[in-house]
mmCIF file of N, CA and C in Angstrom:
data_model
loop_
_atom_site.group_PDB
_atom_site.id
_atom_site.type_symbol
_atom_site.label_atom_id
_atom_site.label_comp_id
_atom_site.label_asym_id
_atom_site.label_seq_id
_atom_site.Cartn_x
_atom_site.Cartn_y
_atom_site.Cartn_z
ATOM 1 N N UNK A 1 16.909 14.260 14.577
ATOM 2 C CA UNK A 1 17.030 12.871 14.517
ATOM 3 C C UNK A 1 17.107 12.662 12.953
ATOM 4 N N UNK A 2 17.723 11.540 12.519
ATOM 5 C CA UNK A 2 17.218 11.246 11.014
ATOM 6 C C UNK A 2 16.205 9.821 11.381
ATOM 7 N N UNK A 3 15.387 9.751 10.070
ATOM 8 C CA UNK A 3 14.462 8.889 9.738
ATOM 9 C C UNK A 3 12.904 9.331 10.386
ATOM 10 N N UNK A 4 12.084 8.403 10.559
ATOM 11 C CA UNK A 4 10.518 8.566 10.962
ATOM 12 C C UNK A 4 10.343 7.710 12.078
ATOM 13 N N UNK A 5 9.679 8.144 13.155
ATOM 14 C CA UNK A 5 9.229 7.530 14.031
ATOM 15 C C UNK A 5 7.898 7.929 14.776
ATOM 16 N N UNK A 6 7.015 7.227 14.250
ATOM 17 C CA UNK A 6 5.600 7.837 14.870
ATOM 18 C C UNK A 6 4.821 6.724 14.680
ATOM 19 N N UNK A 7 3.465 6.899 15.248
ATOM 20 C CA UNK A 7 2.550 5.824 15.478
ATOM 21 C C UNK A 7 1.793 5.790 14.370
ATOM 22 N N UNK A 8 2.213 4.752 13.423
ATOM 23 C CA UNK A 8 1.551 4.795 12.054
ATOM 24 C C UNK A 8 0.409 4.418 11.873
ATOM 25 N N UNK A 9 -0.041 3.584 12.917
ATOM 26 C CA UNK A 9 -1.755 3.326 12.799
ATOM 27 C C UNK A 9 -2.476 4.554 13.512
ATOM 28 N N UNK A 10 -2.147 5.129 14.089
ATOM 29 C CA UNK A 10 -2.703 6.680 14.445
ATOM 30 C C UNK A 10 -2.996 7.586 13.262
ATOM 31 N N UNK A 11 -1.718 7.574 13.068
ATOM 32 C CA UNK A 11 -1.622 8.903 11.498
ATOM 33 C C UNK A 11 -2.516 8.108 10.588
ATOM 34 N N UNK A 12 -2.396 6.799 10.299
ATOM 35 C CA UNK A 12 -3.553 6.255 9.103
ATOM 36 C C UNK A 12 -4.831 6.345 9.313
ATOM 37 N N UNK A 13 -5.295 6.151 10.843
ATOM 38 C CA UNK A 13 -6.836 6.198 11.020
ATOM 39 C C UNK A 13 -7.023 7.577 11.056
ATOM 40 N N UNK A 14 -6.429 8.564 11.519
ATOM 41 C CA UNK A 14 -6.782 9.849 11.578
ATOM 42 C C UNK A 14 -6.653 10.775 10.156
ATOM 43 N N UNK A 15 -6.012 9.910 9.087
ATOM 44 C CA UNK A 15 -5.801 10.914 7.684
ATOM 45 C C UNK A 15 -7.236 10.671 7.073
ATOM 46 N N UNK A 16 -7.367 11.831 6.380
ATOM 47 C CA UNK A 16 -8.472 12.137 5.919
ATOM 48 C C UNK A 16 -8.327 12.209 4.433
ATOM 49 N N UNK A 17 -7.140 12.347 3.914
ATOM 50 C CA UNK A 17 -6.519 12.804 2.414
ATOM 51 C C UNK A 17 -6.542 11.228 1.925
ATOM 52 N N UNK A 18 -6.775 11.472 0.354
ATOM 53 C CA UNK A 18 -6.884 10.411 -0.446
ATOM 54 C C UNK A 18 -5.073 9.882 -0.540
ATOM 55 N N UNK A 19 -4.340 10.480 -0.302
ATOM 56 C CA UNK A 19 -3.077 10.356 -0.361
ATOM 57 C C UNK A 19 -2.155 11.432 0.275
ATOM 58 N N UNK A 20 -1.230 11.269 0.943
ATOM 59 C CA UNK A 20 -0.313 11.784 1.835
ATOM 60 C C UNK A 20 1.138 11.235 2.327
ATOM 61 N N UNK A 21 2.087 11.614 1.477
ATOM 62 C CA UNK A 21 3.113 11.298 1.722
ATOM 63 C C UNK A 21 3.810 11.880 2.940
ATOM 64 N N UNK A 22 4.074 10.931 3.643
ATOM 65 C CA UNK A 22 4.998 11.260 4.965
ATOM 66 C C UNK A 22 6.359 11.431 5.375
ATOM 67 N N UNK A 23 6.916 10.394 4.431
ATOM 68 C CA UNK A 23 8.456 10.474 4.508
ATOM 69 C C UNK A 23 8.973 9.739 3.622
ATOM 70 N N UNK A 24 10.099 10.454 2.899
ATOM 71 C CA UNK A 24 10.608 9.578 1.726
ATOM 72 C C UNK A 24 12.201 9.596 1.987
ATOM 73 N N UNK A 25 12.576 8.577 1.980
ATOM 74 C CA UNK A 25 14.224 7.974 2.000
ATOM 75 C C UNK A 25 14.626 7.785 0.613
ATOM 76 N N UNK A 26 15.722 7.596 0.489
ATOM 77 C CA UNK A 26 16.440 7.216 -0.907
ATOM 78 C C UNK A 26 15.657 5.847 -1.520
ATOM 79 N N UNK A 27 15.555 5.117 -0.706
ATOM 80 C CA UNK A 27 15.082 3.558 -1.320
ATOM 81 C C UNK A 27 13.584 3.164 -0.890
ATOM 82 N N UNK A 28 12.747 4.323 -0.150
ATOM 83 C CA UNK A 28 11.511 3.783 0.131
ATOM 84 C C UNK A 28 10.919 4.981 0.326
ATOM 85 N N UNK A 29 9.659 4.902 0.813
ATOM 86 C CA UNK A 29 8.618 6.138 0.792
ATOM 87 C C UNK A 29 7.410 5.705 1.535
ATOM 88 N N UNK A 30 7.000 6.317 2.689
ATOM 89 C CA UNK A 30 5.628 6.101 3.529
ATOM 90 C C UNK A 30 4.846 6.828 3.220
ATOM 91 N N UNK A 31 3.627 6.152 2.845
ATOM 92 C CA UNK A 31 2.258 6.924 2.427
ATOM 93 C C UNK A 31 1.086 6.711 3.224
ATOM 94 N N UNK A 32 0.355 7.567 3.698
ATOM 95 C CA UNK A 32 -1.204 7.409 4.153
ATOM 96 C C UNK A 32 -2.111 7.362 3.321
ATOM 97 N N UNK A 33 -3.246 6.599 3.256
ATOM 98 C CA UNK A 33 -4.134 6.781 2.314
ATOM 99 C C UNK A 33 -5.664 6.568 2.818
ATOM 100 N N UNK A 34 -6.708 7.210 2.121
ATOM 101 C CA UNK A 34 -7.885 6.963 2.963
ATOM 102 C C UNK A 34 -9.090 6.894 1.704
ATOM 103 N N UNK A 35 -9.756 5.728 1.602
ATOM 104 C CA UNK A 35 -10.621 5.715 0.415
ATOM 105 C C UNK A 35 -12.037 5.583 0.927
ATOM 106 N N UNK A 36 -12.627 6.454 0.347
ATOM 107 C CA UNK A 36 -14.057 6.649 0.700
ATOM 108 C C UNK A 36 -15.135 5.435 0.555
ATOM 109 N N UNK A 37 -16.012 5.366 1.048
ATOM 110 C CA UNK A 37 -16.745 3.862 0.575
ATOM 111 C C UNK A 37 -17.068 3.891 -0.872
ATOM 112 N N UNK A 38 -16.786 2.841 -1.423
ATOM 113 C CA UNK A 38 -16.989 2.581 -3.055
ATOM 114 C C UNK A 38 -15.892 3.335 -3.992
ATOM 115 N N UNK A 39 -14.929 4.007 -3.088
ATOM 116 C CA UNK A 39 -13.721 4.509 -3.822
ATOM 117 C C UNK A 39 -12.713 3.356 -4.189
ATOM 118 N N UNK A 40 -11.800 3.572 -5.257
ATOM 119 C CA UNK A 40 -10.846 2.748 -5.410
ATOM 120 C C UNK A 40 -9.637 3.558 -5.826
ATOM 121 N N UNK A 41 -8.248 2.893 -5.696
ATOM 122 C CA UNK A 41 -7.072 3.555 -5.845
ATOM 123 C C UNK A 41 -7.327 3.915 -7.507
ATOM 124 N N UNK A 42 -7.657 2.779 -8.187
ATOM 125 C CA UNK A 42 -7.423 2.585 -9.653
ATOM 126 C C UNK A 42 -6.449 1.719 -10.134
ATOM 127 N N UNK A 43 -6.566 0.729 -11.262
ATOM 128 C CA UNK A 43 -5.916 0.012 -11.559
ATOM 129 C C UNK A 43 -4.638 0.703 -12.055
ATOM 130 N N UNK A 44 -3.655 0.027 -11.681
ATOM 131 C CA UNK A 44 -2.066 0.717 -11.893
ATOM 132 C C UNK A 44 -1.129 -0.273 -11.879
ATOM 133 N N UNK A 45 0.090 -0.177 -12.944
ATOM 134 C CA UNK A 45 1.311 -0.807 -12.568
ATOM 135 C C UNK A 45 2.279 -0.140 -12.078
ATOM 136 N N UNK A 46 3.334 -0.653 -11.382
ATOM 137 C CA UNK A 46 4.534 0.131 -11.055
ATOM 138 C C UNK A 46 5.564 -0.735 -11.218
ATOM 139 N N UNK A 47 6.776 -0.091 -11.631
ATOM 140 C CA UNK A 47 8.017 -0.646 -11.857
ATOM 141 C C UNK A 47 8.924 -0.828 -10.456
ATOM 142 N N UNK A 48 8.132 -0.988 -9.650
ATOM 143 C CA UNK A 48 8.720 -0.871 -8.013
ATOM 144 C C UNK A 48 7.724 -1.625 -7.123
ATOM 145 N N UNK A 49 8.601 -1.988 -5.968
ATOM 146 C CA UNK A 49 7.524 -2.838 -5.092
ATOM 147 C C UNK A 49 6.850 -2.189 -4.425
ATOM 148 N N UNK A 50 5.704 -2.660 -3.635
ATOM 149 C CA UNK A 50 4.547 -1.841 -2.703
ATOM 150 C C UNK A 50 4.252 -2.757 -1.939
ATOM 151 N N UNK A 51 3.941 -2.059 -0.554
ATOM 152 C CA UNK A 51 3.311 -2.992 0.505
ATOM 153 C C UNK A 51 2.144 -2.039 1.062
ATOM 154 N N UNK A 52 1.078 -2.813 1.447
ATOM 155 C CA UNK A 52 0.042 -2.038 2.147
ATOM 156 C C UNK A 52 -0.318 -2.754 3.168
ATOM 157 N N UNK A 53 -0.610 -2.034 4.216
ATOM 158 C CA UNK A 53 -1.535 -2.498 5.651
ATOM 159 C C UNK A 53 -2.700 -1.650 5.765
ATOM 160 N N UNK A 54 -3.604 -2.625 5.952
ATOM 161 C CA UNK A 54 -4.913 -1.898 6.179
ATOM 162 C C UNK A 54 -5.191 -1.961 7.750
ATOM 163 N N UNK A 55 -5.447 -0.251 8.174
ATOM 164 C CA UNK A 55 -5.658 -0.106 9.389
ATOM 165 C C UNK A 55 -7.104 -0.050 10.038
ATOM 166 N N UNK A 56 -8.182 0.279 8.954
ATOM 167 C CA UNK A 56 -9.378 0.406 9.366
ATOM 168 C C UNK A 56 -10.249 0.379 7.951
ATOM 169 N N UNK A 57 -11.392 -0.345 7.974
ATOM 170 C CA UNK A 57 -12.466 -0.718 7.188
ATOM 171 C C UNK A 57 -12.025 -1.823 6.530
ATOM 172 N N UNK A 58 -12.942 -2.136 5.577
ATOM 173 C CA UNK A 58 -12.948 -3.360 4.803
ATOM 174 C C UNK A 58 -12.952 -2.806 3.246
ATOM 175 N N UNK A 59 -12.482 -3.806 2.250
ATOM 176 C CA UNK A 59 -12.161 -3.621 0.974
ATOM 177 C C UNK A 59 -12.014 -5.031 0.447
ATOM 178 N N UNK A 60 -11.371 -4.890 -0.840
ATOM 179 C CA UNK A 60 -10.832 -5.598 -1.829
ATOM 180 C C UNK A 60 -9.471 -5.310 -2.378
ATOM 181 N N UNK A 61 -8.637 -6.193 -2.728
ATOM 182 C CA UNK A 61 -7.493 -5.992 -3.391
ATOM 183 C C UNK A 61 -7.679 -7.038 -4.740
ATOM 184 N N UNK A 62 -7.057 -6.140 -5.875
ATOM 185 C CA UNK A 62 -7.029 -7.020 -7.128
ATOM 186 C C UNK A 62 -5.491 -7.071 -7.792
ATOM 187 N N UNK A 63 -5.054 -8.027 -7.767
ATOM 188 C CA UNK A 63 -3.431 -8.717 -8.214
ATOM 189 C C UNK A 63 -3.547 -9.364 -9.384
ATOM 190 N N UNK A 64 -3.293 -8.713 -10.297
ATOM 191 C CA UNK A 64 -3.261 -9.415 -11.725
ATOM 192 C C UNK A 64 -4.613 -10.258 -11.765
ATOM 193 N N UNK A 65 -5.726 -9.423 -11.558
ATOM 194 C CA UNK A 65 -6.996 -10.148 -11.757
ATOM 195 C C UNK A 65 -7.467 -11.019 -10.889
ATOM 196 N N UNK A 66 -6.867 -11.190 -9.724
ATOM 197 C CA UNK A 66 -7.081 -12.164 -8.686
ATOM 198 C C UNK A 66 -7.768 -10.942 -7.541
ATOM 199 N N UNK A 67 -8.890 -11.455 -7.134
ATOM 200 C CA UNK A 67 -9.681 -10.614 -5.927
ATOM 201 C C UNK A 67 -9.538 -11.253 -4.743
ATOM 202 N N UNK A 68 -9.267 -10.307 -3.722
ATOM 203 C CA UNK A 68 -9.115 -10.791 -2.342
ATOM 204 C C UNK A 68 -9.731 -10.087 -1.454
ATOM 205 N N UNK A 69 -10.714 -10.460 -0.566
ATOM 206 C CA UNK A 69 -11.357 -9.435 0.516
ATOM 207 C C UNK A 69 -10.379 -8.984 1.503
ATOM 208 N N UNK A 70 -10.104 -7.933 1.860
ATOM 209 C CA UNK A 70 -9.108 -7.065 2.859
ATOM 210 C C UNK A 70 -9.932 -6.816 4.058
ATOM 211 N N UNK A 71 -9.365 -6.689 5.158
ATOM 212 C CA UNK A 71 -10.168 -5.791 6.387
ATOM 213 C C UNK A 71 -8.830 -5.335 7.367
ATOM 214 N N UNK A 72 -9.233 -4.639 8.464
ATOM 215 C CA UNK A 72 -8.166 -4.386 9.267
ATOM 216 C C UNK A 72 -7.080 -5.349 9.724
ATOM 217 N N UNK A 73 -6.055 -4.906 9.600
ATOM 218 C CA UNK A 73 -4.855 -6.061 10.067
ATOM 219 C C UNK A 73 -4.495 -6.558 8.845
ATOM 220 N N UNK A 74 -5.053 -6.590 7.600
ATOM 221 C CA UNK A 74 -4.421 -7.294 6.286
ATOM 222 C C UNK A 74 -3.113 -6.528 5.869
ATOM 223 N N UNK A 75 -1.924 -7.390 5.192
ATOM 224 C CA UNK A 75 -0.821 -6.434 4.642
ATOM 225 C C UNK A 75 -0.938 -7.297 3.403
ATOM 226 N N UNK A 76 -0.704 -6.327 2.113
ATOM 227 C CA UNK A 76 -0.564 -6.683 0.842
ATOM 228 C C UNK A 76 0.925 -6.357 0.410
ATOM 229 N N UNK A 77 1.570 -7.301 -0.419
ATOM 230 C CA UNK A 77 2.938 -6.948 -1.014
ATOM 231 C C UNK A 77 2.544 -7.173 -2.611
ATOM 232 N N UNK A 78 2.610 -6.122 -3.312
ATOM 233 C CA UNK A 78 2.613 -5.879 -4.797
ATOM 234 C C UNK A 78 3.895 -5.940 -5.273
ATOM 235 N N UNK A 79 4.511 -6.972 -5.918
ATOM 236 C CA UNK A 79 5.610 -7.139 -6.565
ATOM 237 C C UNK A 79 5.744 -6.196 -7.868
ATOM 238 N N UNK A 80 6.823 -5.561 -8.248
ATOM 239 C CA UNK A 80 7.001 -4.824 -9.281
ATOM 240 C C UNK A 80 6.394 -5.415 -10.643
ATOM 241 N N UNK A 81 5.411 -4.731 -11.353
ATOM 242 C CA UNK A 81 5.064 -5.293 -12.480
ATOM 243 C C UNK A 81 3.645 -5.880 -12.532
ATOM 244 N N UNK A 82 2.938 -5.893 -11.221
ATOM 245 C CA UNK A 82 1.720 -6.411 -10.852
ATOM 246 C C UNK A 82 0.906 -5.265 -11.138
ATOM 247 N N UNK A 83 -0.419 -5.735 -11.900
ATOM 248 C CA UNK A 83 -1.151 -4.991 -12.009
ATOM 249 C C UNK A 83 -2.217 -5.103 -10.853
ATOM 250 N N UNK A 84 -2.417 -3.789 -10.220
ATOM 251 C CA UNK A 84 -3.111 -3.998 -9.070
ATOM 252 C C UNK A 84 -4.070 -3.021 -8.486
ATOM 253 N N UNK A 85 -5.147 -3.063 -7.796
ATOM 254 C CA UNK A 85 -5.871 -2.046 -7.476
ATOM 255 C C UNK A 85 -6.439 -2.165 -5.955
ATOM 256 N N UNK A 86 -6.753 -1.208 -5.387
ATOM 257 C CA UNK A 86 -7.464 -1.439 -3.884
ATOM 258 C C UNK A 86 -8.837 -0.793 -3.959
ATOM 259 N N UNK A 87 -10.036 -1.304 -3.403
ATOM 260 C CA UNK A 87 -11.128 -1.037 -3.478
ATOM 261 C C UNK A 87 -12.131 -1.009 -2.360
ATOM 262 N N UNK A 88 -12.581 0.197 -1.741
ATOM 263 C CA UNK A 88 -13.121 0.064 -0.666
ATOM 264 C C UNK A 88 -14.586 -0.354 -0.706
ATOM 265 N N UNK A 89 -14.787 -1.616 -0.297
ATOM 266 C CA UNK A 89 -16.278 -2.031 -0.560
ATOM 267 C C UNK A 89 -17.148 -1.947 0.754
ATOM 268 N N UNK A 90 -16.238 -1.267 1.588
ATOM 269 C CA UNK A 90 -17.438 -0.996 2.889
ATOM 270 C C UNK A 90 -18.261 0.126 3.078
ATOM 271 N N UNK A 91 -18.793 0.567 4.274
ATOM 272 C CA UNK A 91 -19.616 1.671 4.458
ATOM 273 C C UNK A 91 -18.778 2.849 5.261
ATOM 274 N N UNK A 92 -17.641 2.639 5.430
ATOM 275 C CA UNK A 92 -16.879 3.838 6.107
ATOM 276 C C UNK A 92 -15.534 3.853 5.498
ATOM 277 N N UNK A 93 -14.678 4.706 5.748
ATOM 278 C CA UNK A 93 -13.553 5.000 4.871
ATOM 279 C C UNK A 93 -12.549 3.749 5.164
ATOM 280 N N UNK A 94 -11.812 3.436 4.024
ATOM 281 C CA UNK A 94 -10.905 2.585 4.364
ATOM 282 C C UNK A 94 -9.401 3.187 4.517
ATOM 283 N N UNK A 95 -8.704 2.838 5.613
ATOM 284 C CA UNK A 95 -7.726 3.596 5.922
ATOM 285 C C UNK A 95 -6.435 2.692 5.929
ATOM 286 N N UNK A 96 -5.515 2.919 5.255
ATOM 287 C CA UNK A 96 -4.091 2.397 5.139
ATOM 288 C C UNK A 96 -3.007 3.110 5.015
ATOM 289 N N UNK A 97 -1.807 2.206 4.942
ATOM 290 C CA UNK A 97 -0.704 2.920 4.714
ATOM 291 C C UNK A 97 0.007 2.186 3.636
ATOM 292 N N UNK A 98 1.022 2.676 3.103
ATOM 293 C CA UNK A 98 1.802 1.928 1.950
ATOM 294 C C UNK A 98 3.140 2.461 1.853
ATOM 295 N N UNK A 99 3.843 1.487 1.480
ATOM 296 C CA UNK A 99 5.325 1.672 1.515
ATOM 297 C C UNK A 99 5.649 1.547 -0.094
ATOM 298 N N UNK A 100 6.204 2.398 -0.912
ATOM 299 C CA UNK A 100 6.932 2.306 -1.981
ATOM 300 C C UNK A 100 8.482 2.033 -2.031
ATOM 301 N N UNK A 101 8.909 1.096 -2.765
ATOM 302 C CA UNK A 101 10.293 0.790 -2.706
ATOM 303 C C UNK A 101 10.847 0.712 -3.948
ATOM 304 N N UNK A 102 11.385 1.641 -4.739
ATOM 305 C CA UNK A 102 11.900 2.984 -4.409
ATOM 306 C C UNK A 102 10.764 3.802 -4.424
ATOM 307 N N UNK A 103 10.852 5.167 -3.917
ATOM 308 C CA UNK A 103 9.987 6.214 -3.706
ATOM 309 C C UNK A 103 9.212 6.326 -5.126
ATOM 310 N N UNK A 104 8.027 6.446 -5.078
ATOM 311 C CA UNK A 104 6.907 6.644 -6.305
ATOM 312 C C UNK A 104 6.448 8.293 -6.429
ATOM 313 N N UNK A 105 6.257 8.993 -5.309
ATOM 314 C CA UNK A 105 5.813 10.496 -5.132
ATOM 315 C C UNK A 105 6.633 11.206 -4.822
ATOM 316 N N UNK A 106 6.349 12.642 -5.221
ATOM 317 C CA UNK A 106 7.057 13.673 -4.586
ATOM 318 C C UNK A 106 7.007 13.954 -3.165
ATOM 319 N N UNK A 107 8.140 14.089 -2.538
ATOM 320 C CA UNK A 107 8.156 14.252 -0.996
ATOM 321 C C UNK A 107 7.025 15.237 -0.596
ATOM 322 N N UNK A 108 6.395 14.675 0.218
ATOM 323 C CA UNK A 108 5.427 15.822 1.187
ATOM 324 C C UNK A 108 4.135 16.064 0.188
ATOM 325 N N UNK A 109 4.034 15.470 -0.775
ATOM 326 C CA UNK A 109 2.753 15.583 -1.799
ATOM 327 C C UNK A 109 1.508 15.414 -0.993
ATOM 328 N N UNK A 110 0.333 16.148 -1.306
ATOM 329 C CA UNK A 110 -0.967 15.757 -0.798
ATOM 330 C C UNK A 110 -1.992 15.825 -1.771
ATOM 331 N N UNK A 111 -2.600 14.755 -1.742
ATOM 332 C CA UNK A 111 -3.677 14.750 -2.746
ATOM 333 C C UNK A 111 -5.112 14.422 -1.826
ATOM 334 N N UNK A 112 -6.113 15.612 -1.637
ATOM 335 C CA UNK A 112 -7.140 15.492 -0.903
ATOM 336 C C UNK A 112 -7.957 14.556 -1.625
ATOM 337 N N UNK A 113 -8.400 14.276 -3.189
ATOM 338 C CA UNK A 113 -9.151 13.328 -3.463
ATOM 339 C C UNK A 113 -8.414 12.525 -4.634
ATOM 340 N N UNK A 114 -9.060 11.564 -4.753
ATOM 341 C CA UNK A 114 -8.360 10.994 -6.106
ATOM 342 C C UNK A 114 -8.426 11.744 -7.572
ATOM 343 N N UNK A 115 -9.555 12.451 -7.570
ATOM 344 C CA UNK A 115 -9.522 13.485 -8.969
ATOM 345 C C UNK A 115 -8.277 14.217 -8.699
ATOM 346 N N UNK A 116 -7.677 14.808 -7.594
ATOM 347 C CA UNK A 116 -6.694 15.438 -7.331
ATOM 348 C C UNK A 116 -5.505 14.614 -7.860
ATOM 349 N N UNK A 117 -5.452 13.663 -7.592
ATOM 350 C CA UNK A 117 -4.580 12.618 -7.702
ATOM 351 C C UNK A 117 -4.143 12.507 -9.081
ATOM 352 N N UNK A 118 -5.216 12.160 -9.783
ATOM 353 C CA UNK A 118 -5.042 12.054 -11.146
ATOM 354 C C UNK A 118 -5.103 13.072 -12.037
ATOM 355 N N UNK A 119 -5.306 14.262 -11.577
ATOM 356 C CA UNK A 119 -4.982 15.712 -12.325
ATOM 357 C C UNK A 119 -3.397 15.981 -12.144
ATOM 358 N N UNK A 120 -2.625 15.481 -10.856
ATOM 359 C CA UNK A 120 -1.336 15.832 -10.702
ATOM 360 C C UNK A 120 -0.516 14.826 -11.248
ATOM 361 N N UNK A 121 0.206 15.121 -12.300
ATOM 362 C CA UNK A 121 1.153 14.326 -12.925
ATOM 363 C C UNK A 121 2.506 14.407 -12.162
ATOM 364 N N UNK A 122 2.485 14.231 -11.104
ATOM 365 C CA UNK A 122 3.642 14.473 -10.266
ATOM 366 C C UNK A 122 4.462 12.875 -10.091
ATOM 367 N N UNK A 123 5.578 12.830 -10.121
ATOM 368 C CA UNK A 123 6.301 11.611 -9.753
ATOM 369 C C UNK A 123 7.603 12.117 -8.938
ATOM 370 N N UNK A 124 8.329 11.128 -8.265
ATOM 371 C CA UNK A 124 9.249 11.084 -7.411
ATOM 372 C C UNK A 124 10.259 12.139 -8.202
ATOM 373 N N UNK A 125 11.001 13.129 -7.571
ATOM 374 C CA UNK A 125 11.745 13.858 -8.401
ATOM 375 C C UNK A 125 13.075 13.907 -7.901
ATOM 376 N N UNK A 126 13.411 12.805 -6.711
ATOM 377 C CA UNK A 126 14.967 12.403 -6.264
ATOM 378 C C UNK A 126 15.080 13.037 -4.961
ATOM 379 N N UNK A 127 14.105 14.052 -4.640
ATOM 380 C CA UNK A 127 14.474 14.852 -3.346
ATOM 381 C C UNK A 127 13.626 13.920 -2.205
ATOM 382 N N UNK A 128 14.523 13.756 -1.179
ATOM 383 C CA UNK A 128 13.871 13.082 -0.098
ATOM 384 C C UNK A 128 13.609 14.009 1.077
ATOM 385 N N UNK A 129 12.980 13.469 2.099
ATOM 386 C CA UNK A 129 12.645 14.278 3.350
ATOM 387 C C UNK A 129 13.729 14.852 3.945
ATOM 388 N N UNK A 130 14.859 14.515 4.176
ATOM 389 C CA UNK A 130 16.031 15.217 4.783
ATOM 390 C C UNK A 130 17.240 14.906 3.983
#
């Protein structure tokens, strides 16, 4: 079967990795993330669109300097060119998934920690999941 059909809420909640690419298509990419208490993605700007969905925990999203509290059930759309950050302000891991359009990371990449992600200068190399 082509495509990806799984329980994304379950996958996101069970995920313990800072970042794990689950599926890469030609024009979008599905990634799960887990931020430890007081951890953040780190301020960044992409030249692509990004969508986040929070599945567990609470935190804060910063879009071009505007801070907004987020929690389980929140969706965030980050248009290309927007300076953004996601911060876990709670006492338990912040579990979420994100869609990049187009893909941003190498298919299948797993970063156990934020330090691993920052040390790995990987980017989407054009290879999709199938």
